[in-house]
Protein backbone atom coordinates (compact mmCIF):
# COMPACT_ATOMS: atom_id res chain seq x y z
CA UNK A 1 0.00 0.00 0.00
CA UNK A 2 1.30 3.48 -0.84
CA UNK A 3 1.27 5.74 2.24
CA UNK A 4 2.74 8.79 0.48
CA UNK A 5 0.62 11.85 1.39
CA UNK A 6 -1.47 13.18 -1.46
CA UNK A 7 -1.71 16.85 -2.43
CA UNK A 8 -5.44 17.03 -1.89
CA UNK A 9 -5.53 16.23 1.87
CA UNK A 10 -2.61 18.59 2.51
CA UNK A 11 -4.49 21.45 0.88
CA UNK A 12 -7.51 20.64 3.01
CA UNK A 13 -5.39 20.76 6.14
CA UNK A 14 -3.92 24.10 5.15
CA UNK A 15 -7.38 25.57 4.79
CA UNK A 16 -8.48 24.17 8.14
CA UNK A 17 -5.41 25.56 9.83
CA UNK A 18 -6.41 29.06 8.78
CA UNK A 19 -9.59 28.89 10.89
CA UNK A 20 -8.94 26.28 13.54
CA UNK A 21 -5.67 25.44 15.26
CA UNK A 22 -6.93 21.99 16.13
CA UNK A 23 -7.38 21.30 12.45
CA UNK A 24 -3.62 21.32 11.96
CA UNK A 25 -3.40 18.15 13.98
CA UNK A 26 -5.38 16.41 11.27
CA UNK A 27 -2.37 16.71 8.97
CA UNK A 28 -0.22 14.57 11.24
CA UNK A 29 -0.51 10.93 12.28
CA UNK A 30 -4.02 9.71 12.94
CA UNK A 31 -4.07 7.82 16.18
CA UNK A 32 -7.25 6.00 15.30
CA UNK A 33 -6.28 4.51 11.91
CA UNK A 34 -3.71 1.67 11.94
CA UNK A 35 -2.58 2.20 8.33
CA UNK A 36 -1.42 5.73 9.18
CA UNK A 37 1.02 4.43 11.77
CA UNK A 38 4.70 3.83 11.08
CA UNK A 39 5.41 0.09 10.57
CA UNK A 40 6.54 -1.54 13.76
CA UNK A 41 9.49 -3.93 14.11
CA UNK A 42 8.05 -7.41 13.56
CA UNK A 43 11.27 -9.32 14.30
CA UNK A 44 9.51 -11.31 17.04
CA UNK A 45 6.67 -12.30 14.73
CA UNK A 46 8.46 -13.13 11.45
CA UNK A 47 10.92 -16.01 11.18
CA UNK A 48 13.09 -17.53 8.46
CA UNK A 49 14.34 -21.08 7.90
CA UNK A 50 17.95 -19.86 7.61
CA UNK A 51 20.61 -21.34 9.93
CA UNK A 52 21.66 -19.49 13.07
CA UNK A 53 25.08 -18.07 13.74
CA UNK A 54 25.63 -16.52 10.33
CA UNK A 55 26.11 -19.87 8.64
CA UNK A 56 25.75 -19.84 4.87
CA UNK A 57 22.49 -21.04 3.39
CA UNK A 58 22.34 -24.11 1.16
CA UNK A 59 21.18 -22.75 -2.24
CA UNK A 60 19.52 -26.08 -3.01
CA UNK A 61 17.00 -25.52 -0.23
CA UNK A 62 14.02 -23.16 -0.61
CA UNK A 63 13.73 -20.04 1.49
CA UNK A 64 10.75 -19.97 3.86
CA UNK A 65 9.25 -17.02 5.70
CA UNK A 66 6.55 -17.54 8.33
CA UNK A 67 4.43 -15.46 10.69
CA UNK A 68 4.60 -17.04 14.11
CA UNK A 69 1.46 -15.46 15.56
CA UNK A 70 -2.09 -16.43 14.66
CA UNK A 71 -3.26 -12.83 14.51
CA UNK A 72 -1.00 -11.67 11.70
CA UNK A 73 -0.45 -12.29 7.99
CA UNK A 74 2.30 -11.62 5.42
CA UNK A 75 1.40 -8.98 2.85
CA UNK A 76 4.60 -8.77 0.81
CA UNK A 77 8.03 -10.42 0.50
CA UNK A 78 10.94 -9.06 -1.54
CA UNK A 79 14.10 -11.20 -1.76
CA UNK A 80 16.87 -9.67 -3.90
CA UNK A 81 20.44 -10.91 -4.40
CA UNK A 82 23.59 -8.85 -4.81
CA UNK A 83 23.13 -8.74 -8.59
CA UNK A 84 19.67 -7.22 -8.23
CA UNK A 85 17.83 -10.41 -9.19
CA UNK A 86 14.49 -10.99 -7.48
CA UNK A 87 13.75 -14.43 -6.08
CA UNK A 88 10.38 -15.77 -7.19
CA UNK A 89 8.09 -17.00 -4.44
CA UNK A 90 4.56 -17.92 -3.45
CA UNK A 91 2.38 -16.94 -0.49
CA UNK A 92 0.01 -19.43 1.12
CA UNK A 93 -3.69 -18.62 1.01
CA UNK A 94 -3.86 -17.77 4.73
CA UNK A 95 -0.85 -15.44 4.48
CA UNK A 96 1.07 -17.25 7.23
CA UNK A 97 3.85 -18.70 5.01
CA UNK A 98 5.85 -17.59 1.95
CA UNK A 99 8.32 -19.88 0.16
CA UNK A 100 10.62 -19.45 -2.82
CA UNK A 101 9.63 -21.19 -6.04
CA UNK A 102 13.00 -20.84 -7.82
CA UNK A 103 16.45 -22.01 -6.71
CA UNK A 104 18.56 -19.54 -4.78
CA UNK A 105 21.71 -18.30 -6.48
CA UNK A 106 24.95 -19.67 -5.06
CA UNK A 107 27.75 -17.56 -3.64
CA UNK A 108 25.77 -14.36 -3.18
CA UNK A 109 24.05 -12.26 -0.49
CA UNK A 110 20.29 -11.91 -0.29
CA UNK A 111 18.39 -9.08 1.35
CA UNK A 112 14.84 -10.02 2.34
CA UNK A 113 12.19 -7.46 3.25
CA UNK A 114 8.94 -8.77 4.72
CA UNK A 115 5.79 -6.77 5.32
CA UNK A 116 2.90 -7.98 7.45
CA UNK A 117 -0.13 -6.69 9.27
CA UNK A 118 -1.83 -7.78 12.47
CA UNK A 119 -5.54 -8.36 13.01
CA UNK A 120 -6.09 -4.64 13.56
CA UNK A 121 -4.38 -3.82 10.25
CA UNK A 122 -1.30 -2.30 11.85
CA UNK A 123 1.73 -2.77 9.53
CA UNK A 124 4.90 -4.51 10.62
CA UNK A 125 8.19 -5.14 8.83
CA UNK A 126 11.35 -7.16 9.16
CA UNK A 127 14.50 -6.98 7.04
CA UNK A 128 17.29 -9.54 7.15
CA UNK A 129 20.25 -10.62 5.02
CA UNK A 130 22.03 -13.92 4.52
CA UNK A 131 24.76 -15.43 2.35
CA UNK A 132 24.42 -18.55 0.23
CA UNK A 133 27.16 -21.15 0.00
CA UNK A 134 29.43 -21.08 -3.03
CA UNK A 135 28.96 -23.54 -5.87
CA UNK A 136 31.40 -26.40 -6.33
CA UNK A 137 31.03 -26.89 -10.10
CA UNK A 138 30.55 -24.16 -12.65
CA UNK A 139 29.15 -23.75 -16.14
CA UNK A 140 31.22 -21.22 -18.07
CA UNK A 141 29.95 -19.33 -21.11
CA UNK A 142 32.17 -17.85 -23.84
CA UNK A 143 30.59 -15.53 -26.39
CA UNK A 144 31.61 -15.07 -30.00
CA UNK A 145 32.69 -13.67 -32.35
CA UNK A 146 35.45 -11.39 -31.06
CA UNK A 147 34.61 -7.74 -30.47
CA UNK A 148 34.64 -5.73 -33.69
CA UNK A 149 32.56 -4.66 -36.67
CA UNK A 150 30.82 -7.32 -38.77
CA UNK A 151 28.36 -7.74 -41.58
CA UNK A 152 24.63 -7.93 -40.92
CA UNK A 153 24.60 -11.72 -41.32
CA UNK A 154 26.95 -12.47 -38.40
CA UNK A 155 25.35 -14.77 -35.80
CA UNK A 156 26.27 -14.57 -32.12
CA UNK A 157 27.61 -17.74 -30.50
CA UNK A 158 27.69 -19.03 -26.94
CA UNK A 159 30.06 -21.89 -26.10
CA UNK A 160 29.41 -23.78 -22.85
CA UNK A 161 32.11 -25.49 -20.79
CA UNK A 162 29.91 -28.53 -20.13
CA UNK A 163 27.00 -30.19 -21.94
CA UNK A 164 23.42 -29.18 -21.08
CA UNK A 165 20.97 -31.77 -22.34
CA UNK A 166 17.53 -31.48 -20.77
CA UNK A 167 15.05 -28.87 -21.95
CA UNK A 168 14.44 -27.31 -18.51
CA UNK A 169 18.17 -26.66 -17.97
CA UNK A 170 18.53 -25.31 -21.49
CA UNK A 171 15.65 -22.93 -20.84
CA UNK A 172 17.47 -21.72 -17.71
CA UNK A 173 20.57 -21.02 -19.80
CA UNK A 174 18.62 -19.11 -22.45
CA UNK A 175 16.83 -16.98 -19.86
CA UNK A 176 20.23 -16.02 -18.45
CA UNK A 177 21.75 -14.98 -21.80
CA UNK A 178 20.82 -11.42 -22.65
CA UNK A 179 21.08 -9.88 -26.10
CA UNK A 180 20.46 -6.17 -26.60
CA UNK A 181 20.50 -4.53 -30.01
CA UNK A 182 20.23 -0.87 -30.97
CA UNK A 183 18.04 -0.60 -33.02
CA UNK A 184 16.03 -3.35 -31.31
CA UNK A 185 15.31 -6.60 -33.17
CA UNK A 186 13.40 -9.83 -32.60
CA UNK A 187 15.79 -12.75 -32.20
CA UNK A 188 16.26 -16.16 -30.62
CA UNK A 189 18.88 -18.71 -29.56
CA UNK A 190 19.24 -22.10 -31.27
CA UNK A 191 20.90 -25.11 -29.65
CA UNK A 192 23.36 -26.36 -32.27
CA UNK A 193 24.49 -29.12 -29.89
CA UNK A 194 24.70 -29.71 -26.14
CA UNK A 195 27.45 -27.10 -25.70
CA UNK A 196 26.88 -24.63 -28.54
CA UNK A 197 24.20 -21.99 -29.12
CA UNK A 198 23.76 -19.55 -31.99
CA UNK A 199 21.70 -16.36 -31.86
CA UNK A 200 20.27 -14.55 -34.88
CA UNK A 201 17.44 -12.09 -35.48
CA UNK A 202 14.32 -12.94 -37.45
CA UNK A 203 15.79 -10.89 -40.29
CA UNK A 204 19.37 -9.74 -40.82
CA UNK A 205 20.79 -7.32 -38.26
CA UNK A 206 20.19 -3.67 -39.09
CA UNK A 207 23.10 -1.80 -40.66
CA UNK A 208 25.13 0.32 -38.22
CA UNK A 209 23.67 -1.54 -35.23
CA UNK A 210 25.23 -2.03 -31.79
CA UNK A 211 24.78 -5.51 -30.32
CA UNK A 212 25.62 -6.55 -26.78
CA UNK A 213 25.41 -10.04 -25.30
CA UNK A 214 25.96 -10.87 -21.63
CA UNK A 215 25.20 -13.54 -19.07
CA UNK A 216 23.07 -13.22 -15.96
CA UNK A 217 23.76 -16.82 -14.94
CA UNK A 218 26.31 -16.12 -12.22
CA UNK A 219 25.39 -18.30 -9.24
CA UNK A 220 22.22 -19.57 -10.94
CA UNK A 221 21.55 -23.30 -10.74
CA UNK A 222 21.55 -24.73 -14.27
CA UNK A 223 21.65 -28.48 -13.60
CA UNK A 224 21.78 -30.53 -10.41
CA UNK A 225 25.56 -30.18 -10.34
CA UNK A 226 26.32 -26.97 -12.24
CA UNK A 227 25.92 -23.31 -11.37
CA UNK A 228 26.57 -20.42 -13.72
CA UNK A 229 30.00 -18.77 -13.61
CA UNK A 230 30.72 -15.10 -14.40
CA UNK A 231 31.10 -14.50 -18.14
CA UNK A 232 32.78 -11.73 -20.11
CA UNK A 233 30.22 -9.67 -22.02
CA UNK A 234 30.64 -9.02 -25.73
CA UNK A 235 29.87 -5.95 -27.82
CA UNK A 236 29.94 -5.87 -31.62
CA UNK A 237 28.72 -3.47 -34.27
CA UNK A 238 27.54 -3.92 -37.84
CA UNK A 239 28.63 -1.98 -40.88
CA UNK A 240 26.74 -1.38 -44.10
CA UNK A 241 24.46 -4.14 -45.33
CA UNK A 242 26.61 -5.83 -47.99
CA UNK A 243 25.00 -8.67 -49.97
CA UNK A 244 26.58 -10.60 -52.81
CA UNK A 245 24.11 -12.71 -54.81
CA UNK A 246 25.53 -15.15 -57.35
CA UNK A 247 23.23 -16.61 -59.99
CA UNK A 248 25.10 -19.75 -61.06
CA UNK A 249 22.81 -20.26 -64.06
CA UNK A 250 23.56 -16.72 -65.29
CA UNK A 251 27.25 -16.82 -64.31
CA UNK A 252 26.92 -13.43 -62.64
CA UNK A 253 27.34 -11.93 -59.18
CA UNK A 254 25.41 -8.84 -58.09
CA UNK A 255 26.77 -6.92 -55.09
CA UNK A 256 24.51 -4.57 -53.14
CA UNK A 257 25.22 -2.05 -50.43
CA UNK A 258 22.21 -1.12 -48.30
CA UNK A 259 19.91 -2.39 -51.03
CA UNK A 260 21.54 -0.58 -53.96
CA UNK A 261 23.57 -2.38 -56.64
CA UNK A 262 27.23 -1.30 -56.53
CA UNK A 263 28.77 -3.91 -58.88
CA UNK A 264 27.87 -6.72 -61.28
CA UNK A 265 30.68 -9.22 -61.82
CA UNK A 266 31.04 -12.03 -64.39
CA UNK A 267 31.85 -15.25 -62.52
CA UNK A 268 32.28 -18.96 -62.90
CA UNK A 269 30.99 -21.43 -60.30
CA UNK A 270 31.19 -25.18 -59.76
CA UNK A 271 31.02 -27.50 -62.75
CA UNK A 272 28.90 -30.70 -62.73
CA UNK A 273 30.07 -32.98 -59.95
CA UNK A 274 31.51 -30.00 -58.07
CA UNK A 275 28.42 -27.78 -58.02
CA UNK A 276 28.57 -24.72 -55.77
CA UNK A 277 26.24 -24.90 -52.78
CA UNK A 278 23.01 -22.93 -53.04
CA UNK A 279 21.74 -20.81 -50.17
CA UNK A 280 22.93 -18.09 -47.83
CA UNK A 281 26.51 -18.15 -46.56
CA UNK A 282 28.36 -15.69 -44.36
CA UNK A 283 31.91 -14.44 -44.90
CA UNK A 284 34.16 -16.32 -42.46
CA UNK A 285 37.43 -14.57 -43.23
CA UNK A 286 39.75 -13.23 -45.90
CA UNK A 287 43.16 -14.57 -47.01
CA UNK A 288 45.34 -12.66 -49.46
CA UNK A 289 47.06 -15.87 -50.56
CA UNK A 290 45.98 -19.51 -50.38
CA UNK A 291 47.58 -22.56 -51.97
CA UNK A 292 44.74 -24.73 -53.26
CA UNK A 293 45.34 -28.41 -53.99
CA UNK A 294 42.89 -30.98 -55.30
CA UNK A 295 44.15 -33.65 -52.90
CA UNK A 296 42.75 -31.62 -49.97
CA UNK A 297 39.19 -32.32 -51.16
CA UNK A 298 39.79 -35.92 -52.24
CA UNK A 299 40.86 -35.47 -55.88
CA UNK A 300 43.59 -37.91 -56.85
CA UNK A 301 46.90 -36.33 -57.84
CA UNK A 302 47.49 -36.58 -61.58
CA UNK A 303 43.82 -37.09 -62.43
CA UNK A 304 41.99 -34.90 -64.94
CA UNK A 305 40.49 -32.84 -62.11
CA UNK A 306 43.72 -32.48 -60.13
CA UNK A 307 44.99 -28.96 -59.43
CA UNK A 308 47.69 -27.16 -57.45
CA UNK A 309 47.22 -23.40 -57.66
CA UNK A 310 48.38 -20.19 -56.01
CA UNK A 311 45.20 -18.24 -55.34
CA UNK A 312 44.92 -14.56 -54.40
CA UNK A 313 42.22 -12.40 -52.86
CA UNK A 314 40.44 -15.39 -51.36
CA UNK A 315 37.27 -14.71 -49.33
CA UNK A 316 36.21 -17.81 -47.39
CA UNK A 317 32.52 -18.73 -47.05
CA UNK A 318 32.69 -22.37 -45.84
CA UNK A 319 35.08 -24.26 -43.58
CA UNK A 320 35.37 -27.04 -46.18
CA UNK A 321 37.08 -24.71 -48.62
CA UNK A 322 34.58 -22.73 -50.67
CA UNK A 323 35.90 -19.27 -51.51
CA UNK A 324 35.21 -16.28 -53.69
CA UNK A 325 38.62 -15.63 -55.28
CA UNK A 326 40.69 -14.50 -58.23
CA UNK A 327 40.78 -17.08 -61.03
CA UNK A 328 42.81 -15.60 -63.91
CA UNK A 329 43.06 -19.07 -65.53
CA UNK A 330 39.27 -19.11 -66.19
CA UNK A 331 38.60 -15.59 -67.44
CA UNK A 332 37.43 -17.01 -70.77
CA UNK A 333 34.61 -18.86 -69.00
CA UNK A 334 33.64 -16.17 -66.50
CA UNK A 335 30.19 -14.88 -67.41
CA UNK A 336 29.46 -17.83 -69.71
CA UNK A 337 30.25 -21.22 -68.15
CA UNK A 338 30.78 -22.96 -64.81
CA UNK A 339 34.20 -24.62 -64.73
CA UNK A 340 35.41 -24.43 -61.09
CA UNK A 341 35.58 -27.10 -58.39
CA UNK A 342 33.00 -25.32 -56.26
CA UNK A 343 34.44 -21.87 -55.66
CA UNK A 344 33.22 -18.66 -57.24
CA UNK A 345 35.97 -17.40 -59.54
CA UNK A 346 36.39 -13.96 -61.11
CA UNK A 347 39.09 -11.77 -62.60
CA UNK A 348 41.94 -10.64 -60.37
CA UNK A 349 40.82 -7.01 -60.41
CA UNK A 350 37.24 -7.90 -59.47
CA UNK A 351 38.42 -10.32 -56.78
CA UNK A 352 40.61 -7.58 -55.30
CA UNK A 353 37.62 -5.20 -55.28
CA UNK A 354 35.41 -7.83 -53.66
CA UNK A 355 38.11 -8.68 -51.09
CA UNK A 356 38.41 -5.01 -50.11
CA UNK A 357 34.64 -4.42 -50.03
CA UNK A 358 33.37 -7.24 -47.82
CA UNK A 359 34.05 -8.06 -44.17
CA UNK A 360 33.34 -11.01 -41.87
CA UNK A 361 29.62 -11.46 -41.41
CA UNK A 362 28.64 -10.13 -44.84
CA UNK A 363 26.14 -12.15 -46.83
CA UNK A 364 27.13 -14.27 -49.84
CA UNK A 365 24.20 -16.08 -51.47
CA UNK A 366 24.07 -18.52 -54.39
CA UNK A 367 21.00 -19.30 -56.48
CA UNK A 368 20.50 -21.27 -59.66
CA UNK A 369 23.09 -23.96 -58.93
CA UNK A 370 22.50 -27.71 -59.13
CA UNK A 371 24.39 -28.07 -55.84
CA UNK A 372 22.88 -28.89 -52.46
CA UNK A 373 21.72 -26.17 -50.10
CA UNK A 374 24.24 -24.86 -47.58
CA UNK A 375 23.78 -26.71 -44.28
CA UNK A 376 22.97 -24.60 -41.21
CA UNK A 377 25.85 -25.29 -38.81
CA UNK A 378 28.42 -27.89 -39.86
CA UNK A 379 30.32 -25.95 -42.53
CA UNK A 380 30.28 -22.30 -41.53
CA UNK A 381 27.38 -19.98 -40.81
CA UNK A 382 24.42 -21.34 -42.73
CA UNK A 383 22.03 -20.18 -40.02
CA UNK A 384 19.96 -18.10 -42.43
CA UNK A 385 18.98 -21.16 -44.45
CA UNK A 386 16.50 -22.08 -41.70
CA UNK A 387 13.12 -20.37 -41.75
CA UNK A 388 12.25 -18.32 -38.68
CA UNK A 389 9.67 -20.95 -37.64
CA UNK A 390 12.29 -23.72 -37.79
CA UNK A 391 14.85 -21.53 -36.07
CA UNK A 392 12.54 -20.97 -33.11
CA UNK A 393 12.09 -24.73 -32.72
CA UNK A 394 15.78 -24.90 -31.80
CA UNK A 395 15.13 -22.78 -28.71
CA UNK A 396 14.28 -24.42 -25.39
CA UNK A 397 11.99 -21.47 -24.66
CA UNK A 398 9.92 -22.10 -27.78
CA UNK A 399 10.07 -25.86 -28.00
CA UNK A 400 9.45 -28.61 -25.45
CA UNK A 401 11.63 -31.18 -27.17
CA UNK A 402 15.41 -31.37 -27.21
CA UNK A 403 16.93 -29.59 -30.19
CA UNK A 404 18.63 -31.93 -32.70
CA UNK A 405 22.35 -32.38 -32.47
CA UNK A 406 24.56 -31.36 -35.38
CA UNK A 407 28.17 -32.49 -35.42
CA UNK A 408 30.60 -29.77 -36.39
CA UNK A 409 33.42 -30.42 -38.87
CA UNK A 410 35.90 -27.69 -38.02
CA UNK A 411 38.67 -30.19 -38.89
CA UNK A 412 37.83 -29.55 -42.56
CA UNK A 413 38.58 -25.84 -42.43
CA UNK A 414 41.91 -26.13 -44.28
CA UNK A 415 40.53 -27.74 -47.43
CA UNK A 416 40.26 -25.10 -50.15
CA UNK A 417 38.57 -25.87 -53.44
CA UNK A 418 38.71 -23.90 -56.68
PDB file of C-alpha atoms in Angstrom, residues 150-152 182-183 204-210 237-242 257-258:
ATOM      1  CA  UNK A 150      30.817  -7.325 -38.775  1.00  0.00           C
ATOM      2  CA  UNK A 151      28.359  -7.738 -41.579  1.00  0.00           C
ATOM      3  CA  UNK A 152      24.629  -7.933 -40.919  1.00  0.00           C
ATOM      4  CA  UNK A 182      20.230  -0.875 -30.966  1.00  0.00           C
ATOM      5  CA  UNK A 183      18.041  -0.604 -33.024  1.00  0.00           C
ATOM      6  CA  UNK A 204      19.375  -9.741 -40.820  1.00  0.00           C
ATOM      7  CA  UNK A 205      20.794  -7.318 -38.258  1.00  0.00           C
ATOM      8  CA  UNK A 206      20.194  -3.670 -39.088  1.00  0.00           C
ATOM      9  CA  UNK A 207      23.101  -1.801 -40.656  1.00  0.00           C
ATOM     10  CA  UNK A 208      25.125   0.323 -38.216  1.00  0.00           C
ATOM     11  CA  UNK A 209      23.674  -1.538 -35.230  1.00  0.00           C
ATOM     12  CA  UNK A 210      25.227  -2.035 -31.792  1.00  0.00           C
ATOM     13  CA  UNK A 237      28.720  -3.468 -34.275  1.00  0.00           C
ATOM     14  CA  UNK A 238      27.539  -3.921 -37.842  1.00  0.00           C
ATOM     15  CA  UNK A 239      28.629  -1.981 -40.882  1.00  0.00           C
ATOM     16  CA  UNK A 240      26.736  -1.384 -44.099  1.00  0.00           C
ATOM     17  CA  UNK A 241      24.463  -4.143 -45.331  1.00  0.00           C
ATOM     18  CA  UNK A 242      26.608  -5.835 -47.991  1.00  0.00           C
ATOM     19  CA  UNK A 257      25.217  -2.049 -50.431  1.00  0.00           C
ATOM     20  CA  UNK A 258      22.211  -1.124 -48.296  1.00  0.00           C
TER      21      UNK A 258
END
